[in-house]
Tab-separated table of C-alpha atoms and ligand atoms in Angstrom:
chain	number	residue	atom	x	y	z
U	3	MET	CA	7.485	13.493	23.939
U	4	THR	CA	8.980	10.068	24.465
U	5	TYR	CA	7.591	6.913	22.890
U	6	THR	CA	8.316	3.257	23.534
U	7	LEU	CA	6.489	0.738	21.371
U	8	TYR	CA	6.132	-2.915	22.349
U	9	GLY	CA	5.330	-5.122	19.401
U	10	SER	CA	6.176	-8.139	17.327
U	11	PRO	CA	7.101	-8.204	13.630
U	12	GLY	CA	4.181	-8.160	11.195
U	13	THR	CA	1.519	-8.071	13.913
U	14	ALA	CA	-0.929	-5.378	15.068
U	15	SER	CA	1.983	-3.221	16.195
U	16	PHE	CA	3.020	-2.718	12.544
U	17	CYS	CA	0.601	0.190	11.950
U	18	VAL	CA	1.842	2.074	15.028
U	19	HIS	CA	5.477	1.408	14.138
U	20	TRP	CA	4.749	2.655	10.621
U	21	MET	CA	3.081	5.847	11.862
U	22	LEU	CA	5.955	6.576	14.257
U	23	ILE	CA	8.402	6.262	11.360
U	24	GLU	CA	6.197	8.425	9.121
U	25	LEU	CA	5.942	11.053	11.895
U	26	ASP	CA	9.728	11.009	12.119
U	27	VAL	CA	9.690	11.186	15.917
U	28	PRO	CA	12.221	9.462	18.186
U	29	PHE	CA	11.030	6.181	19.671
U	30	THR	CA	12.255	2.850	20.961
U	31	PHE	CA	10.885	-0.433	19.609
U	32	HIS	CA	10.824	-3.488	21.889
U	33	ALA	CA	10.191	-6.694	19.954
U	34	LEU	CA	8.461	-9.370	22.025
U	35	ASP	CA	9.152	-13.006	21.173
U	36	PHE	CA	5.726	-14.674	20.871
U	37	GLU	CA	7.327	-18.135	20.625
U	38	LYS	CA	8.699	-17.601	24.106
U	39	GLY	CA	5.374	-16.184	25.314
U	40	GLU	CA	6.930	-12.822	26.191
U	41	GLN	CA	3.526	-11.157	25.640
U	42	ARG	CA	2.310	-13.017	28.730
U	43	ALA	CA	5.319	-12.235	30.954
U	44	PRO	CA	4.278	-10.586	34.253
U	45	ASP	CA	6.231	-7.391	33.518
U	46	TYR	CA	4.536	-6.977	30.143
U	47	LEU	CA	1.075	-7.720	31.588
U	48	LYS	CA	1.592	-4.787	33.924
U	49	LEU	CA	1.805	-2.576	30.824
U	50	ASN	CA	-0.961	-4.307	28.886
U	51	PRO	CA	-3.155	-6.769	30.819
U	52	THR	CA	-4.624	-8.181	27.573
U	53	GLY	CA	-1.274	-9.820	26.765
U	54	HIS	CA	-1.516	-8.421	23.245
U	55	VAL	CA	0.577	-6.048	21.197
U	56	PRO	CA	0.806	-3.182	20.501
U	57	THR	CA	1.488	-1.262	23.669
U	58	LEU	CA	2.734	2.287	23.391
U	59	VAL	CA	4.258	4.009	26.387
U	60	MET	CA	3.770	7.755	26.010
U	61	ASP	CA	5.452	10.052	28.490
U	62	GLY	CA	5.648	7.175	30.970
U	63	VAL	CA	2.045	5.916	30.639
U	64	ALA	CA	1.209	2.668	28.778
U	65	TYR	CA	-1.751	2.401	26.405
U	66	GLY	CA	-3.024	-0.441	24.228
U	67	GLU	CA	-5.354	-0.979	21.230
U	68	ALA	CA	-3.909	-0.303	17.812
U	69	GLY	CA	-6.741	1.954	16.574
U	70	ALA	CA	-6.641	4.065	19.720
U	71	LEU	CA	-2.857	4.401	19.511
U	72	LEU	CA	-3.026	5.594	15.913
U	73	SER	CA	-5.693	8.152	16.860
U	74	LEU	CA	-3.717	9.354	19.870
U	75	LEU	CA	-0.515	9.734	17.872
U	76	ALA	CA	-2.366	11.579	15.113
U	77	GLU	CA	-3.829	13.992	17.668
U	78	ARG	CA	-0.480	14.553	19.353
U	79	HIS	CA	1.022	15.541	15.992
U	80	PRO	CA	-1.770	17.664	14.492
U	81	ALA	CA	0.387	19.211	11.776
U	82	THR	CA	0.192	15.907	9.897
U	83	ASN	CA	-3.606	16.091	9.685
U	84	PHE	CA	-3.807	12.311	10.120
U	85	ALA	CA	-6.952	12.728	12.269
U	86	PRO	CA	-9.623	15.072	10.889
U	87	ALA	CA	-10.472	17.597	13.597
U	88	PRO	CA	-13.827	17.501	15.434
U	89	GLY	CA	-16.387	19.492	13.506
U	90	THR	CA	-14.803	18.969	10.079
U	91	PRO	CA	-16.786	17.163	7.349
U	92	GLU	CA	-14.352	14.205	7.309
U	93	ARG	CA	-14.589	13.559	11.062
U	94	GLY	CA	-17.638	11.290	10.924
U	95	LEU	CA	-16.326	9.096	8.136
U	96	TYR	CA	-12.945	8.972	9.848
U	97	LEU	CA	-14.417	7.705	13.138
U	98	GLN	CA	-16.700	5.302	11.328
U	99	TRP	CA	-13.790	3.674	9.447
U	100	MET	CA	-11.461	3.607	12.447
U	101	PHE	CA	-14.068	1.759	14.506
U	102	TYR	CA	-15.223	-0.456	11.636
U	103	LEU	CA	-11.665	-1.581	10.894
U	104	ALA	CA	-10.754	-2.018	14.564
U	105	ASP	CA	-13.871	-3.796	15.741
U	106	THR	CA	-14.932	-5.693	12.619
U	107	LEU	CA	-11.966	-6.356	10.339
U	108	MET	CA	-9.256	-6.857	12.967
U	109	PRO	CA	-11.283	-9.405	15.020
U	110	ALA	CA	-12.141	-11.284	11.819
U	111	PHE	CA	-8.436	-11.581	11.030
U	112	ARG	CA	-7.774	-12.606	14.628
U	113	LEU	CA	-10.263	-15.472	14.217
U	114	PHE	CA	-8.452	-16.561	11.060
U	115	TYR	CA	-5.007	-16.531	12.681
U	116	TYR	CA	-6.121	-17.792	16.128
U	117	PRO	CA	-9.028	-20.043	15.021
U	118	VAL	CA	-9.188	-21.970	18.283
U	119	GLU	CA	-10.634	-18.792	19.831
U	120	GLY	CA	-13.778	-19.102	17.674
U	121	ALA	CA	-15.629	-22.261	18.696
U	122	GLY	CA	-12.770	-23.991	20.532
U	123	PRO	CA	-10.543	-26.940	19.617
U	124	GLY	CA	-11.629	-29.163	16.738
U	125	GLN	CA	-13.616	-26.386	15.050
U	126	GLU	CA	-10.691	-24.480	13.559
U	127	GLU	CA	-11.468	-25.067	9.871
U	128	ALA	CA	-15.114	-23.974	10.243
U	129	THR	CA	-14.012	-20.924	12.229
U	130	LYS	CA	-11.495	-19.959	9.557
U	131	ALA	CA	-14.141	-20.285	6.834
U	132	GLN	CA	-16.419	-17.887	8.737
U	133	ALA	CA	-13.512	-15.518	9.354
U	134	VAL	CA	-12.763	-15.388	5.629
U	135	ILE	CA	-16.394	-14.425	4.901
U	136	ARG	CA	-16.185	-11.586	7.439
U	137	VAL	CA	-12.854	-10.307	6.129
U	138	GLU	CA	-14.041	-10.360	2.533
U	139	ARG	CA	-17.168	-8.393	3.427
U	140	VAL	CA	-15.075	-5.523	4.795
U	141	LEU	CA	-12.482	-5.609	2.006
U	142	ALA	CA	-15.289	-5.468	-0.561
U	143	ARG	CA	-16.734	-2.418	1.193
U	144	ALA	CA	-13.356	-0.667	1.204
U	145	ASP	CA	-12.953	-1.481	-2.490
U	146	ALA	CA	-16.374	0.048	-3.225
U	147	LEU	CA	-15.446	3.231	-1.348
U	148	LEU	CA	-12.182	3.523	-3.270
U	149	SER	CA	-13.897	2.930	-6.626
U	150	ASP	CA	-14.630	6.653	-7.064
U	151	GLY	CA	-10.941	7.259	-7.715
U	152	ARG	CA	-9.968	8.653	-4.317
U	153	SER	CA	-6.373	7.891	-3.352
U	154	HIS	CA	-7.115	7.199	0.343
U	155	LEU	CA	-10.051	6.054	2.454
U	156	LEU	CA	-11.303	9.521	3.327
U	157	GLY	CA	-10.372	11.304	0.137
U	158	ASN	CA	-7.078	12.392	-1.285
U	159	ARG	CA	-4.913	12.451	1.786
U	160	MET	CA	-3.586	9.942	4.275
U	161	THR	CA	-5.273	9.539	7.676
U	162	ALA	CA	-4.793	7.190	10.611
U	163	ALA	CA	-7.437	4.925	9.038
U	164	ASP	CA	-5.086	4.251	6.125
U	165	PHE	CA	-2.333	3.093	8.467
U	166	LEU	CA	-4.819	0.651	9.942
U	167	LEU	CA	-6.208	-0.633	6.641
U	168	GLY	CA	-2.738	-0.689	5.045
U	169	MET	CA	-1.559	-3.010	7.803
U	170	LEU	CA	-4.688	-5.183	7.792
U	171	ALA	CA	-4.541	-5.567	4.006
U	172	ARG	CA	-1.138	-7.208	4.470
U	173	TRP	CA	-2.746	-9.858	6.652
U	174	SER	CA	-4.929	-10.957	3.718
U	175	ARG	CA	-1.850	-12.524	2.082
U	176	ASN	CA	-2.646	-15.961	3.585
U	177	LEU	CA	-6.369	-15.913	2.736
U	178	PRO	CA	-7.961	-17.385	-0.400
U	179	LYS	CA	-8.533	-13.847	-1.748
U	180	THR	CA	-5.919	-11.203	-1.003
U	181	ALA	CA	-6.414	-7.441	-1.127
U	182	PHE	CA	-5.168	-7.585	-4.728
U	183	ASP	CA	-8.243	-9.507	-5.783
U	184	TRP	CA	-10.197	-6.227	-5.476
U	185	PRO	CA	-8.976	-3.785	-8.143
U	186	HIS	CA	-9.370	-0.477	-6.295
U	187	LEU	CA	-8.144	-1.882	-3.017
U	188	GLY	CA	-5.179	-3.458	-4.807
U	189	ALA	CA	-4.166	-0.131	-6.368
U	190	TYR	CA	-4.556	1.548	-2.959
U	191	VAL	CA	-2.331	-1.039	-1.260
U	192	ARG	CA	0.299	-0.532	-3.967
U	193	ARG	CA	0.274	3.221	-3.225
U	194	LEU	CA	0.698	2.647	0.518
U	195	ARG	CA	3.424	0.058	0.036
U	196	ALA	CA	5.376	2.525	-2.102
U	197	MET	CA	5.677	4.933	0.844
U	198	PRO	CA	9.272	5.069	2.138
U	199	SER	CA	7.945	4.832	5.731
U	200	TYR	CA	6.045	1.609	4.904
U	201	GLN	CA	9.119	0.085	3.294
U	202	GLN	CA	11.274	1.119	6.214
U	203	THR	CA	8.862	-0.478	8.710
U	204	HIS	CA	8.868	-3.642	6.617
U	205	ARG	CA	12.668	-3.692	6.565
U	206	ARG	CA	13.114	-2.866	10.246
U	207	GLU	CA	10.694	-5.654	11.229
U	208	GLY	CA	12.561	-8.071	8.945
U	209	LEU	CA	9.407	-8.943	6.974
U	210	SER	CA	9.256	-10.586	3.583
U	211	GLY	CA	6.700	-11.686	1.056
U	212	TRP	CA	4.343	-8.768	0.604
U	213	ILE	CA	6.338	-5.937	-0.970
V	8	GSH	N1	-7.565	-5.357	19.962
V	8	GSH	C1	-6.117	-5.465	19.981
V	8	GSH	C2	-5.741	-6.754	19.272
V	8	GSH	C3	-4.270	-6.976	19.229
V	8	GSH	C4	-3.891	-8.382	18.837
V	8	GSH	O1	-4.728	-9.282	18.579
V	8	GSH	N2	-2.570	-8.577	18.776
V	8	GSH	C5	-2.040	-9.889	18.461
V	8	GSH	C6	-0.999	-9.787	17.345
V	8	GSH	S1	-1.727	-9.326	15.811
V	8	GSH	C7	-1.304	-10.437	19.683
V	8	GSH	O2	-0.860	-9.690	20.529
V	8	GSH	N3	-1.167	-11.761	19.735
V	8	GSH	C8	-0.483	-12.446	20.792
V	8	GSH	C9	-1.380	-13.352	21.572
V	8	GSH	O3	-2.611	-13.326	21.381
V	8	GSH	O4	-0.842	-14.103	22.391
V	8	GSH	C10	-5.500	-4.244	19.318
V	8	GSH	O5	-6.113	-3.638	18.439
V	8	GSH	O6	-4.397	-3.839	19.702
């Protein structure tokens, strides 16, 4: 299996980068320079027509969408148990959280960081205020789930959903309330950040300010 990940430090590619490191599989990481608009270069658009990262090339075929990439990787490496198998009791909750995080929390963060996409130019502050409300709603729900003492979203082991939430929690650092303003979520983020694979991803991407 050969993997090539296209990404940019600290962005939506972080969770895939992190899982690849945790899986301990060989891969190549191509960092795109957003300042230079490399995500919109014709060669990259051939791999991912959305002009977004991440893109993961698996055995010569390019795929996008962070949540889908995490699920695919988890399924290709079943020994890790990062994706509960169809028919198991955790499967439903797993799918629910993967989709909820990918189609509710991630777009809310996108609105916060790309506010012009909400209601257009001149409306950025109002868009950001709405985005914060949406983010906080999801973080509060994750905190409530974790309040029963479980170590991870689906129970007491790591799944692909934790890679997604662990990355998204990092994006709360520029919002009025960060993940640490919810006690159970804060403890959960501390556990994820202590993982050697998380710290390695952070280091390799040259990030600062959240560990
Ligand atoms: N739905 C996409 C969203 C990815 C996304 O928004 N990526 C951002 C970085 S966090 C990006 O590529 N931004 C560059 C741009 O919009 O020009 C996914 O889950 O992969």
